[in-house]
Amino acid sequence: MKFEYKWSSIDWLSDFRTFGWYFFWGFVLGVSLIYSILTQNFLFAVILVLGLIFIFHPEFQKPKIMRITLNDKEVIINDQVYSLDDYYTFFITKINERYFLEFYPKSFFKREIHLPIHESLVEKVREDLKKIMPESKIPPRILTYIFRHLWP
């Protein structure tokens, strides 16, 4: 029943952002910013300026390498350790030609884990994880799909 998998992956793909992508989101945020100033909704304006910074600032555009270790007891992402005892189910999904392994916590106060996983590991990991926890039949929430379509 013991198993261990190690892999590295980038947290999101950076090559999907074309000039059109930046133009579209810059236009949407710019028009929204003008609207918020004209309607004197300054809190919305501050939120939009923060959004502009997060989308266009080069430091936030760099994908980071994730070193992942998965075994029968825990998931280690870089240096953070998550015990599998805190999670009740998992789900493997394919979004935008990329596979993701997701763990759902038993407690509301624990975070969900979303990991990119190599296609070659999907079936092996699924079979081994089924030995220690059930696979969810419910697909991920719509927010997960939206997030993964914006940052695949």
PDB file of C-alpha atoms in Angstrom, residues 21-39 41 44-53 55-56:
ATOM      1  CA  TRP A  21      -5.073  38.699 -24.071  1.00  0.00           C
ATOM      2  CA  TYR A  22      -3.336  41.744 -22.541  1.00  0.00           C
ATOM      3  CA  PHE A  23      -5.288  44.119 -24.776  1.00  0.00           C
ATOM      4  CA  PHE A  24      -8.638  42.580 -23.851  1.00  0.00           C
ATOM      5  CA  TRP A  25      -8.049  42.590 -20.068  1.00  0.00           C
ATOM      6  CA  GLY A  26      -6.397  46.008 -20.192  1.00  0.00           C
ATOM      7  CA  PHE A  27      -9.428  47.356 -22.051  1.00  0.00           C
ATOM      8  CA  VAL A  28     -11.924  45.735 -19.633  1.00  0.00           C
ATOM      9  CA  LEU A  29     -10.057  46.979 -16.566  1.00  0.00           C
ATOM     10  CA  GLY A  30      -9.480  50.431 -18.100  1.00  0.00           C
ATOM     11  CA  VAL A  31     -13.156  50.934 -18.985  1.00  0.00           C
ATOM     12  CA  SER A  32     -14.164  49.672 -15.540  1.00  0.00           C
ATOM     13  CA  LEU A  33     -11.700  52.097 -13.931  1.00  0.00           C
ATOM     14  CA  ILE A  34     -13.129  55.049 -15.883  1.00  0.00           C
ATOM     15  CA  TYR A  35     -16.659  53.958 -14.941  1.00  0.00           C
ATOM     16  CA  SER A  36     -15.723  53.688 -11.259  1.00  0.00           C
ATOM     17  CA  ILE A  37     -14.257  57.217 -11.277  1.00  0.00           C
ATOM     18  CA  LEU A  38     -17.280  58.680 -13.086  1.00  0.00           C
ATOM     19  CA  THR A  39     -19.663  57.044 -10.598  1.00  0.00           C
ATOM     20  CA  ASN A  41     -17.017  54.405  -6.579  1.00  0.00           C
ATOM     21  CA  PHE A  44     -13.944  49.745  -6.884  1.00  0.00           C
ATOM     22  CA  ALA A  45     -11.273  51.979  -8.470  1.00  0.00           C
ATOM     23  CA  VAL A  46      -8.697  50.898  -5.886  1.00  0.00           C
ATOM     24  CA  ILE A  47      -9.569  47.232  -6.459  1.00  0.00           C
ATOM     25  CA  LEU A  48      -9.211  47.723 -10.235  1.00  0.00           C
ATOM     26  CA  VAL A  49      -5.819  49.409  -9.860  1.00  0.00           C
ATOM     27  CA  LEU A  50      -4.665  46.429  -7.779  1.00  0.00           C
ATOM     28  CA  GLY A  51      -6.004  44.134 -10.514  1.00  0.00           C
ATOM     29  CA  LEU A  52      -4.050  46.065 -13.149  1.00  0.00           C
ATOM     30  CA  ILE A  53      -0.887  45.692 -11.080  1.00  0.00           C
ATOM     31  CA  ILE A  55      -2.081  41.354 -14.337  1.00  0.00           C
ATOM     32  CA  PHE A  56       0.576  43.578 -15.889  1.00  0.00           C
TER      33      PHE A  56
END
